Amino acid sequence: MFYSRSKRAQRLMVCLMLLPAFALVLGTFLAGTAISLIQSLDYLPFIGHTQLSLQAYRDILGSTVILHGLVFSLAVALVATIISAMIAMLLAHLLRPYTNQGGWLYFLLQFNIPIPHVVGAVAIGMLFSQSGLLARLAAAAGMIQQPSQFPVLINDQYGAGIIMEYIWKEVPFIAITLLSILKSWVVPYEQQLQLLGAGRWQRWRMVTLPFMLPPLISSCMIVFAYTFGSFEVPYILGSVSQPTLPLLAYEAYLHPDLQRRPEAMAINMVITLISMILIAIYMKWGETHAARRS
């Protein structure tokens, strides 16, 4: 059937091949979301709550701690995404002339992609904390008198350590995506414009940038959604007095008082809702962009 000339049969075969993975991913997501939604509505039979209520949502929307956590999470995710995208664009342009020199370049660029965020967070902490390697080297070099005088970059109020870890991890991911476009799809169009007398800036503005935008925006949406909902990196590198939204959900979930379980699930639903809104915006933008190009 796969080699059939019928496009309908080929599409059916592709759908059947993707069905196991799709069912596993979608089933896990829908099951988790449904459980979170039900418990966020205060339906917890194991503690005697069987009446649906929106009280948990009223509580978190009226809590300044939750709102500060939401704003802080959005700010950290936005700053990390923007900086990662800018560095990745610069890196992709710098490495573009060397993409045909073998796989060593891609190996060096993407060596940290398989490394878990937890390992990256621990490494960032060991490097940039006031008891870390850089603080001790600065003290040994006489730049500061004691390692404790090193700038506070880990567990700080501004999430500097969290942002640094996200940048370290996400820049290669975005750069690899951009390089795959720059080394193949863009080249013929740039050569045509060059033959017509277009300068470097004109080629970048009229060809390179329009081709880069779709993968750049899709990569940034993935990075933003992940960094916004990430738990482990803020848990290791964040400040106790400035928690992110996932940390607040985690604390509420682990609280011995099960009466706070709806609060944890309501926070999870807010995180899920924001992520779904981002996906909807991206899909709408993708449809509009594809319609303009066609």
PDB file of C-alpha atoms in Angstrom:
ATOM      1  CA  MET A   1       0.000   0.000   0.000  1.00  0.00           C
ATOM      2  CA  PHE A   2       2.882   2.353   0.810  1.00  0.00           C
ATOM      3  CA  TYR A   3       4.190   2.145  -2.763  1.00  0.00           C
ATOM      4  CA  SER A   4       0.771   2.604  -4.239  1.00  0.00           C
ATOM      5  CA  ARG A   5       0.304   5.486  -6.633  1.00  0.00           C
ATOM      6  CA  SER A   6      -2.833   6.475  -4.795  1.00  0.00           C
ATOM      7  CA  LYS A   7      -2.126   9.483  -2.596  1.00  0.00           C
ATOM      8  CA  ARG A   8      -5.061   8.556  -0.416  1.00  0.00           C
ATOM      9  CA  ALA A   9      -3.571   5.132   0.278  1.00  0.00           C
ATOM     10  CA  GLN A  10      -0.170   6.659   1.032  1.00  0.00           C
ATOM     11  CA  ARG A  11      -1.700   9.157   3.476  1.00  0.00           C
ATOM     12  CA  LEU A  12      -3.625   6.361   5.176  1.00  0.00           C
ATOM     13  CA  MET A  13      -0.438   4.322   5.511  1.00  0.00           C
ATOM     14  CA  VAL A  14       1.453   7.272   6.993  1.00  0.00           C
ATOM     15  CA  CYS A  15      -1.371   7.892   9.470  1.00  0.00           C
ATOM     16  CA  LEU A  16      -1.357   4.245  10.531  1.00  0.00           C
ATOM     17  CA  MET A  17       2.416   4.340  11.045  1.00  0.00           C
ATOM     18  CA  LEU A  18       2.157   7.469  13.192  1.00  0.00           C
ATOM     19  CA  LEU A  19      -0.844   6.248  15.166  1.00  0.00           C
ATOM     20  CA  PRO A  20       1.018   4.366  17.993  1.00  0.00           C
ATOM     21  CA  ALA A  21       3.308   7.281  18.828  1.00  0.00           C
ATOM     22  CA  PHE A  22       0.526   9.809  18.393  1.00  0.00           C
ATOM     23  CA  ALA A  23      -1.852   7.831  20.612  1.00  0.00           C
ATOM     24  CA  LEU A  24       0.780   7.494  23.328  1.00  0.00           C
ATOM     25  CA  VAL A  25       1.674  11.211  23.358  1.00  0.00           C
ATOM     26  CA  LEU A  26      -1.872  12.499  22.997  1.00  0.00           C
ATOM     27  CA  GLY A  27      -3.298   9.942  25.422  1.00  0.00           C
ATOM     28  CA  THR A  28      -0.790  10.829  28.114  1.00  0.00           C
ATOM     29  CA  PHE A  29      -1.381  14.541  27.632  1.00  0.00           C
ATOM     30  CA  LEU A  30      -5.171  14.275  27.632  1.00  0.00           C
ATOM     31  CA  ALA A  31      -5.243  11.964  30.647  1.00  0.00           C
ATOM     32  CA  GLY A  32      -2.992  14.266  32.677  1.00  0.00           C
ATOM     33  CA  THR A  33      -4.921  17.345  31.621  1.00  0.00           C
ATOM     34  CA  ALA A  34      -8.266  15.745  32.482  1.00  0.00           C
ATOM     35  CA  ILE A  35      -7.081  14.704  35.954  1.00  0.00           C
ATOM     36  CA  SER A  36      -5.642  18.183  36.587  1.00  0.00           C
ATOM     37  CA  LEU A  37      -8.855  19.841  35.440  1.00  0.00           C
ATOM     38  CA  ILE A  38     -11.100  17.683  37.610  1.00  0.00           C
ATOM     39  CA  GLN A  39      -8.955  18.134  40.712  1.00  0.00           C
ATOM     40  CA  SER A  40      -8.600  21.885  40.058  1.00  0.00           C
ATOM     41  CA  LEU A  41     -12.418  22.020  40.289  1.00  0.00           C
ATOM     42  CA  ASP A  42     -12.139  20.645  43.824  1.00  0.00           C
ATOM     43  CA  TYR A  43     -13.348  17.160  42.947  1.00  0.00           C
ATOM     44  CA  LEU A  44     -11.301  15.073  45.377  1.00  0.00           C
ATOM     45  CA  PRO A  45     -13.376  12.110  46.612  1.00  0.00           C
ATOM     46  CA  PHE A  46     -10.508  10.730  48.734  1.00  0.00           C
ATOM     47  CA  ILE A  47     -10.838  13.739  51.082  1.00  0.00           C
ATOM     48  CA  GLY A  48     -14.612  14.051  50.810  1.00  0.00           C
ATOM     49  CA  HIS A  49     -14.808  16.798  48.132  1.00  0.00           C
ATOM     50  CA  THR A  50     -17.399  15.747  45.559  1.00  0.00           C
ATOM     51  CA  GLN A  51     -18.873  19.131  44.605  1.00  0.00           C
ATOM     52  CA  LEU A  52     -17.350  21.032  41.684  1.00  0.00           C
ATOM     53  CA  SER A  53     -16.124  24.517  42.527  1.00  0.00           C
ATOM     54  CA  LEU A  54     -14.051  27.318  41.012  1.00  0.00           C
ATOM     55  CA  GLN A  55     -12.704  28.380  44.397  1.00  0.00           C
ATOM     56  CA  ALA A  56      -9.131  27.297  43.571  1.00  0.00           C
ATOM     57  CA  TYR A  57      -9.103  29.569  40.507  1.00  0.00           C
ATOM     58  CA  ARG A  58     -10.489  32.461  42.568  1.00  0.00           C
ATOM     59  CA  ASP A  59      -7.771  31.882  45.153  1.00  0.00           C
ATOM     60  CA  ILE A  60      -4.856  31.837  42.709  1.00  0.00           C
ATOM     61  CA  LEU A  61      -6.167  34.824  40.734  1.00  0.00           C
ATOM     62  CA  GLY A  62      -6.451  36.778  43.988  1.00  0.00           C
ATOM     63  CA  SER A  63      -3.028  35.760  45.273  1.00  0.00           C
ATOM     64  CA  THR A  64      -0.212  38.265  44.770  1.00  0.00           C
ATOM     65  CA  VAL A  65       2.352  35.481  45.188  1.00  0.00           C
ATOM     66  CA  ILE A  66       0.818  33.511  42.308  1.00  0.00           C
ATOM     67  CA  LEU A  67       0.555  36.603  40.100  1.00  0.00           C
ATOM     68  CA  HIS A  68       4.168  37.554  40.830  1.00  0.00           C
ATOM     69  CA  GLY A  69       5.179  33.991  40.007  1.00  0.00           C
ATOM     70  CA  LEU A  70       3.266  34.199  36.721  1.00  0.00           C
ATOM     71  CA  VAL A  71       4.872  37.501  35.733  1.00  0.00           C
ATOM     72  CA  PHE A  72       8.328  36.269  36.769  1.00  0.00           C
ATOM     73  CA  SER A  73       7.906  33.027  34.796  1.00  0.00           C
ATOM     74  CA  LEU A  74       6.788  34.904  31.678  1.00  0.00           C
ATOM     75  CA  ALA A  75       9.664  37.397  32.005  1.00  0.00           C
ATOM     76  CA  VAL A  76      12.313  34.688  32.426  1.00  0.00           C
ATOM     77  CA  ALA A  77      10.946  32.672  29.501  1.00  0.00           C
ATOM     78  CA  LEU A  78      10.689  35.748  27.269  1.00  0.00           C
ATOM     79  CA  VAL A  79      14.196  37.047  28.027  1.00  0.00           C
ATOM     80  CA  ALA A  80      15.757  33.598  27.627  1.00  0.00           C
ATOM     81  CA  THR A  81      13.952  33.036  24.326  1.00  0.00           C
ATOM     82  CA  ILE A  82      14.854  36.430  22.831  1.00  0.00           C
ATOM     83  CA  ILE A  83      18.525  36.220  23.813  1.00  0.00           C
ATOM     84  CA  SER A  84      18.756  32.603  22.618  1.00  0.00           C
ATOM     85  CA  ALA A  85      17.195  33.537  19.261  1.00  0.00           C
ATOM     86  CA  MET A  86      19.551  36.488  18.736  1.00  0.00           C
ATOM     87  CA  ILE A  87      22.658  34.461  19.578  1.00  0.00           C
ATOM     88  CA  ALA A  88      21.448  31.556  17.437  1.00  0.00           C
ATOM     89  CA  MET A  89      20.846  33.827  14.434  1.00  0.00           C
ATOM     90  CA  LEU A  90      24.327  35.318  14.776  1.00  0.00           C
ATOM     91  CA  LEU A  91      25.875  31.887  15.237  1.00  0.00           C
ATOM     92  CA  ALA A  92      24.056  30.445  12.230  1.00  0.00           C
ATOM     93  CA  HIS A  93      25.273  33.266   9.995  1.00  0.00           C
ATOM     94  CA  LEU A  94      28.852  32.927  11.243  1.00  0.00           C
ATOM     95  CA  LEU A  95      28.924  29.143  10.771  1.00  0.00           C
ATOM     96  CA  ARG A  96      27.057  29.102   7.483  1.00  0.00           C
ATOM     97  CA  PRO A  97      30.187  29.226   5.237  1.00  0.00           C
ATOM     98  CA  TYR A  98      31.581  26.145   7.005  1.00  0.00           C
ATOM     99  CA  THR A  99      28.550  23.834   6.786  1.00  0.00           C
ATOM    100  CA  ASN A 100      30.089  21.856   3.923  1.00  0.00           C
ATOM    101  CA  GLN A 101      33.299  21.017   5.763  1.00  0.00           C
ATOM    102  CA  GLY A 102      32.027  17.871   7.447  1.00  0.00           C
ATOM    103  CA  GLY A 103      30.034  16.752  10.406  1.00  0.00           C
ATOM    104  CA  TRP A 104      32.474  18.015  13.040  1.00  0.00           C
ATOM    105  CA  LEU A 105      30.834  21.434  12.968  1.00  0.00           C
ATOM    106  CA  TYR A 106      27.393  20.031  13.707  1.00  0.00           C
ATOM    107  CA  PHE A 107      28.872  17.790  16.375  1.00  0.00           C
ATOM    108  CA  LEU A 108      30.433  20.737  18.196  1.00  0.00           C
ATOM    109  CA  LEU A 109      27.296  22.821  17.784  1.00  0.00           C
ATOM    110  CA  GLN A 110      24.848  20.264  19.067  1.00  0.00           C
ATOM    111  CA  PHE A 111      26.933  18.359  21.606  1.00  0.00           C
ATOM    112  CA  ASN A 112      24.889  19.722  24.528  1.00  0.00           C
ATOM    113  CA  ILE A 113      21.452  18.994  23.053  1.00  0.00           C
ATOM    114  CA  PRO A 114      21.268  15.424  24.493  1.00  0.00           C
ATOM    115  CA  ILE A 115      22.436  16.668  27.914  1.00  0.00           C
ATOM    116  CA  PRO A 116      19.494  16.937  30.342  1.00  0.00           C
ATOM    117  CA  HIS A 117      18.582  20.332  31.709  1.00  0.00           C
ATOM    118  CA  VAL A 118      19.255  19.074  35.231  1.00  0.00           C
ATOM    119  CA  VAL A 119      22.887  18.366  34.374  1.00  0.00           C
ATOM    120  CA  GLY A 120      23.201  21.759  32.691  1.00  0.00           C
ATOM    121  CA  ALA A 121      21.693  23.495  35.727  1.00  0.00           C
ATOM    122  CA  VAL A 122      24.117  21.791  38.098  1.00  0.00           C
ATOM    123  CA  ALA A 123      27.037  22.714  35.824  1.00  0.00           C
ATOM    124  CA  ILE A 124      25.918  26.357  35.649  1.00  0.00           C
ATOM    125  CA  GLY A 125      25.632  26.416  39.439  1.00  0.00           C
ATOM    126  CA  MET A 126      29.125  24.975  39.886  1.00  0.00           C
ATOM    127  CA  LEU A 127      30.559  27.563  37.504  1.00  0.00           C
ATOM    128  CA  PHE A 128      28.771  30.786  38.414  1.00  0.00           C
ATOM    129  CA  SER A 129      27.825  30.490  42.081  1.00  0.00           C
ATOM    130  CA  GLN A 130      29.742  32.437  44.729  1.00  0.00           C
ATOM    131  CA  SER A 131      31.427  29.190  45.760  1.00  0.00           C
ATOM    132  CA  GLY A 132      31.890  28.070  42.169  1.00  0.00           C
ATOM    133  CA  LEU A 133      34.871  27.736  39.892  1.00  0.00           C
ATOM    134  CA  LEU A 134      34.795  31.234  38.389  1.00  0.00           C
ATOM    135  CA  ALA A 135      34.512  32.894  41.817  1.00  0.00           C
ATOM    136  CA  ARG A 136      37.538  30.948  43.071  1.00  0.00           C
ATOM    137  CA  LEU A 137      39.557  31.726  39.930  1.00  0.00           C
ATOM    138  CA  ALA A 138      38.682  35.427  40.244  1.00  0.00           C
ATOM    139  CA  ALA A 139      39.797  35.388  43.881  1.00  0.00           C
ATOM    140  CA  ALA A 140      43.006  33.525  43.007  1.00  0.00           C
ATOM    141  CA  ALA A 141      43.739  36.067  40.251  1.00  0.00           C
ATOM    142  CA  GLY A 142      43.268  38.960  42.686  1.00  0.00           C
ATOM    143  CA  MET A 143      40.225  40.384  40.933  1.00  0.00           C
ATOM    144  CA  ILE A 144      38.195  40.018  44.150  1.00  0.00           C
ATOM    145  CA  GLN A 145      39.382  39.502  47.695  1.00  0.00           C
ATOM    146  CA  GLN A 146      37.072  36.594  48.510  1.00  0.00           C
ATOM    147  CA  PRO A 147      34.881  34.268  46.421  1.00  0.00           C
ATOM    148  CA  SER A 148      31.839  35.616  48.289  1.00  0.00           C
ATOM    149  CA  GLN A 149      32.396  38.989  46.553  1.00  0.00           C
ATOM    150  CA  PHE A 150      31.614  37.392  43.203  1.00  0.00           C
ATOM    151  CA  PRO A 151      28.344  38.764  41.713  1.00  0.00           C
ATOM    152  CA  VAL A 152      25.268  36.844  42.766  1.00  0.00           C
ATOM    153  CA  LEU A 153      24.198  35.029  39.600  1.00  0.00           C
ATOM    154  CA  ILE A 154      22.756  31.843  41.104  1.00  0.00           C
ATOM    155  CA  ASN A 155      19.609  31.730  43.252  1.00  0.00           C
ATOM    156  CA  ASP A 156      19.254  35.464  42.632  1.00  0.00           C
ATOM    157  CA  GLN A 157      16.135  37.622  42.462  1.00  0.00           C
ATOM    158  CA  TYR A 158      16.306  38.175  38.702  1.00  0.00           C
ATOM    159  CA  GLY A 159      16.678  34.592  37.530  1.00  0.00           C
ATOM    160  CA  ALA A 160      20.087  35.204  35.939  1.00  0.00           C
ATOM    161  CA  GLY A 161      21.244  31.634  36.515  1.00  0.00           C
ATOM    162  CA  ILE A 162      18.004  30.228  35.121  1.00  0.00           C
ATOM    163  CA  ILE A 163      18.292  32.387  32.002  1.00  0.00           C
ATOM    164  CA  MET A 164      21.953  31.437  31.488  1.00  0.00           C
ATOM    165  CA  GLU A 165      21.099  27.733  31.607  1.00  0.00           C
ATOM    166  CA  TYR A 166      18.277  28.125  29.115  1.00  0.00           C
ATOM    167  CA  ILE A 167      20.491  30.123  26.757  1.00  0.00           C
ATOM    168  CA  TRP A 168      23.267  27.515  26.993  1.00  0.00           C
ATOM    169  CA  LYS A 169      20.824  24.742  26.195  1.00  0.00           C
ATOM    170  CA  GLU A 170      18.555  26.351  23.595  1.00  0.00           C
ATOM    171  CA  VAL A 171      20.980  28.311  21.390  1.00  0.00           C
ATOM    172  CA  PRO A 172      22.288  25.169  19.610  1.00  0.00           C
ATOM    173  CA  PHE A 173      18.733  23.913  19.093  1.00  0.00           C
ATOM    174  CA  ILE A 174      17.663  27.120  17.318  1.00  0.00           C
ATOM    175  CA  ALA A 175      20.963  27.480  15.446  1.00  0.00           C
ATOM    176  CA  ILE A 176      20.754  23.933  14.035  1.00  0.00           C
ATOM    177  CA  THR A 177      17.230  24.651  12.814  1.00  0.00           C
ATOM    178  CA  LEU A 178      18.320  27.851  11.086  1.00  0.00           C
ATOM    179  CA  LEU A 179      21.430  26.292   9.553  1.00  0.00           C
ATOM    180  CA  SER A 180      19.355  23.571   7.909  1.00  0.00           C
ATOM    181  CA  ILE A 181      17.475  26.328   6.053  1.00  0.00           C
ATOM    182  CA  LEU A 182      20.441  28.572   5.321  1.00  0.00           C
ATOM    183  CA  LYS A 183      22.615  25.879   3.764  1.00  0.00           C
ATOM    184  CA  SER A 184      20.060  24.623   1.252  1.00  0.00           C
ATOM    185  CA  TRP A 185      16.801  26.448   0.582  1.00  0.00           C
ATOM    186  CA  VAL A 186      18.114  29.988   0.621  1.00  0.00           C
ATOM    187  CA  VAL A 187      21.149  29.615  -1.611  1.00  0.00           C
ATOM    188  CA  PRO A 188      19.499  29.499  -5.103  1.00  0.00           C
ATOM    189  CA  TYR A 189      17.342  32.548  -4.389  1.00  0.00           C
ATOM    190  CA  GLU A 190      20.278  34.516  -3.021  1.00  0.00           C
ATOM    191  CA  GLN A 191      22.327  33.673  -6.113  1.00  0.00           C
ATOM    192  CA  GLN A 192      19.533  34.883  -8.377  1.00  0.00           C
ATOM    193  CA  LEU A 193      19.270  38.159  -6.488  1.00  0.00           C
ATOM    194  CA  GLN A 194      23.043  38.564  -6.589  1.00  0.00           C
ATOM    195  CA  LEU A 195      22.993  38.144 -10.375  1.00  0.00           C
ATOM    196  CA  LEU A 196      20.366  40.889 -10.507  1.00  0.00           C
ATOM    197  CA  GLY A 197      22.684  43.218  -8.603  1.00  0.00           C
ATOM    198  CA  ALA A 198      21.215  43.004  -5.108  1.00  0.00           C
ATOM    199  CA  GLY A 199      23.578  43.827  -2.264  1.00  0.00           C
ATOM    200  CA  ARG A 200      24.194  41.749   0.858  1.00  0.00           C
ATOM    201  CA  TRP A 201      21.639  43.658   2.945  1.00  0.00           C
ATOM    202  CA  GLN A 202      19.022  43.397   0.204  1.00  0.00           C
ATOM    203  CA  ARG A 203      19.590  39.637  -0.122  1.00  0.00           C
ATOM    204  CA  TRP A 204      19.297  39.193   3.640  1.00  0.00           C
ATOM    205  CA  ARG A 205      16.160  41.313   3.888  1.00  0.00           C
ATOM    206  CA  MET A 206      14.361  39.935   0.806  1.00  0.00           C
ATOM    207  CA  VAL A 207      15.388  36.266   0.908  1.00  0.00           C
ATOM    208  CA  THR A 208      17.298  35.146   3.990  1.00  0.00           C
ATOM    209  CA  LEU A 209      15.057  36.691   6.621  1.00  0.00           C
ATOM    210  CA  PRO A 210      11.739  35.540   5.100  1.00  0.00           C
ATOM    211  CA  PHE A 211      13.078  31.991   4.852  1.00  0.00           C
ATOM    212  CA  MET A 212      14.441  32.084   8.390  1.00  0.00           C
ATOM    213  CA  LEU A 213      11.316  33.460  10.038  1.00  0.00           C
ATOM    214  CA  PRO A 214       9.121  30.299  10.026  1.00  0.00           C
ATOM    215  CA  PRO A 215      11.725  27.980  11.609  1.00  0.00           C
ATOM    216  CA  LEU A 216      12.922  30.768  13.896  1.00  0.00           C
ATOM    217  CA  ILE A 217       9.425  31.509  15.201  1.00  0.00           C
ATOM    218  CA  SER A 218       8.527  27.842  15.571  1.00  0.00           C
ATOM    219  CA  SER A 219      11.778  27.201  17.462  1.00  0.00           C
ATOM    220  CA  CYS A 220      11.184  30.224  19.679  1.00  0.00           C
ATOM    221  CA  MET A 221       7.648  29.065  20.457  1.00  0.00           C
ATOM    222  CA  ILE A 222       8.977  25.667  21.513  1.00  0.00           C
ATOM    223  CA  VAL A 223      11.710  27.254  23.622  1.00  0.00           C
ATOM    224  CA  PHE A 224       9.315  29.724  25.239  1.00  0.00           C
ATOM    225  CA  ALA A 225       6.711  27.064  26.026  1.00  0.00           C
ATOM    226  CA  TYR A 226       9.352  24.796  27.546  1.00  0.00           C
ATOM    227  CA  THR A 227      11.089  27.483  29.602  1.00  0.00           C
ATOM    228  CA  PHE A 228       7.771  28.831  30.837  1.00  0.00           C
ATOM    229  CA  GLY A 229       6.629  25.444  32.119  1.00  0.00           C
ATOM    230  CA  SER A 230      10.007  24.082  33.168  1.00  0.00           C
ATOM    231  CA  PHE A 231      10.386  23.008  36.776  1.00  0.00           C
ATOM    232  CA  GLU A 232      13.815  21.496  37.312  1.00  0.00           C
ATOM    233  CA  VAL A 233      15.994  24.465  36.304  1.00  0.00           C
ATOM    234  CA  PRO A 234      14.203  27.050  38.547  1.00  0.00           C
ATOM    235  CA  TYR A 235      14.223  24.436  41.313  1.00  0.00           C
ATOM    236  CA  ILE A 236      18.041  24.215  41.195  1.00  0.00           C
ATOM    237  CA  LEU A 237      19.038  27.748  40.172  1.00  0.00           C
ATOM    238  CA  GLY A 238      16.081  29.885  41.272  1.00  0.00           C
ATOM    239  CA  SER A 239      15.536  31.895  44.420  1.00  0.00           C
ATOM    240  CA  VAL A 240      13.261  30.667  47.197  1.00  0.00           C
ATOM    241  CA  SER A 241      11.847  34.178  47.613  1.00  0.00           C
ATOM    242  CA  GLN A 242      11.170  34.553  43.851  1.00  0.00           C
ATOM    243  CA  PRO A 243       9.588  31.268  42.732  1.00  0.00           C
ATOM    244  CA  THR A 244       8.322  30.583  39.244  1.00  0.00           C
ATOM    245  CA  LEU A 245       4.814  29.339  38.578  1.00  0.00           C
ATOM    246  CA  PRO A 246       5.805  25.639  38.186  1.00  0.00           C
ATOM    247  CA  LEU A 247       7.635  25.826  41.521  1.00  0.00           C
ATOM    248  CA  LEU A 248       4.525  27.195  43.225  1.00  0.00           C
ATOM    249  CA  ALA A 249       2.485  24.358  41.726  1.00  0.00           C
ATOM    250  CA  TYR A 250       5.065  21.849  42.947  1.00  0.00           C
ATOM    251  CA  GLU A 251       5.051  23.285  46.472  1.00  0.00           C
ATOM    252  CA  ALA A 252       1.262  23.257  46.616  1.00  0.00           C
ATOM    253  CA  TYR A 253       1.148  19.683  45.288  1.00  0.00           C
ATOM    254  CA  LEU A 254       3.606  18.385  47.894  1.00  0.00           C
ATOM    255  CA  HIS A 255       1.971  20.263  50.771  1.00  0.00           C
ATOM    256  CA  PRO A 256       0.846  17.864  53.548  1.00  0.00           C
ATOM    257  CA  ASP A 257      -2.537  19.564  53.585  1.00  0.00           C
ATOM    258  CA  LEU A 258      -4.477  17.950  50.745  1.00  0.00           C
ATOM    259  CA  GLN A 259      -6.847  20.917  50.765  1.00  0.00           C
ATOM    260  CA  ARG A 260      -4.186  22.699  48.671  1.00  0.00           C
ATOM    261  CA  ARG A 261      -4.252  20.074  45.917  1.00  0.00           C
ATOM    262  CA  PRO A 262      -6.874  22.028  43.843  1.00  0.00           C
ATOM    263  CA  GLU A 263      -4.586  25.074  43.985  1.00  0.00           C
ATOM    264  CA  ALA A 264      -1.691  23.069  42.525  1.00  0.00           C
ATOM    265  CA  MET A 265      -3.887  21.708  39.762  1.00  0.00           C
ATOM    266  CA  ALA A 266      -5.362  25.129  39.010  1.00  0.00           C
ATOM    267  CA  ILE A 267      -1.834  26.517  38.548  1.00  0.00           C
ATOM    268  CA  ASN A 268      -1.060  23.610  36.221  1.00  0.00           C
ATOM    269  CA  MET A 269      -4.161  24.404  34.211  1.00  0.00           C
ATOM    270  CA  VAL A 270      -3.081  28.052  33.897  1.00  0.00           C
ATOM    271  CA  ILE A 271       0.328  26.923  32.600  1.00  0.00           C
ATOM    272  CA  THR A 272      -1.367  24.530  30.163  1.00  0.00           C
ATOM    273  CA  LEU A 273      -3.792  27.219  28.996  1.00  0.00           C
ATOM    274  CA  ILE A 274      -1.010  29.707  28.268  1.00  0.00           C
ATOM    275  CA  SER A 275       0.936  27.035  26.352  1.00  0.00           C
ATOM    276  CA  MET A 276      -2.161  26.141  24.318  1.00  0.00           C
ATOM    277  CA  ILE A 277      -2.750  29.819  23.512  1.00  0.00           C
ATOM    278  CA  LEU A 278       0.827  30.062  22.220  1.00  0.00           C
ATOM    279  CA  ILE A 279       0.303  26.991  20.048  1.00  0.00           C
ATOM    280  CA  ALA A 280      -2.944  28.436  18.669  1.00  0.00           C
ATOM    281  CA  ILE A 281      -1.223  31.749  17.868  1.00  0.00           C
ATOM    282  CA  TYR A 282       1.591  29.933  16.113  1.00  0.00           C
ATOM    283  CA  MET A 283      -0.780  27.762  14.080  1.00  0.00           C
ATOM    284  CA  LYS A 284      -2.794  30.813  13.059  1.00  0.00           C
ATOM    285  CA  TRP A 285       0.370  32.646  12.086  1.00  0.00           C
ATOM    286  CA  GLY A 286       1.549  29.597  10.141  1.00  0.00           C
ATOM    287  CA  GLU A 287      -1.673  29.427   8.162  1.00  0.00           C
ATOM    288  CA  THR A 288      -1.522  33.147   7.365  1.00  0.00           C
ATOM    289  CA  HIS A 289       2.141  32.936   6.384  1.00  0.00           C
ATOM    290  CA  ALA A 290       1.537  29.906   4.138  1.00  0.00           C
ATOM    291  CA  ALA A 291      -1.420  31.645   2.463  1.00  0.00           C
ATOM    292  CA  ARG A 292       0.703  34.713   1.708  1.00  0.00           C
ATOM    293  CA  ARG A 293       3.507  32.626   0.231  1.00  0.00           C
ATOM    294  CA  SER A 294       1.126  30.637  -1.952  1.00  0.00           C
TER     295      SER A 294
END
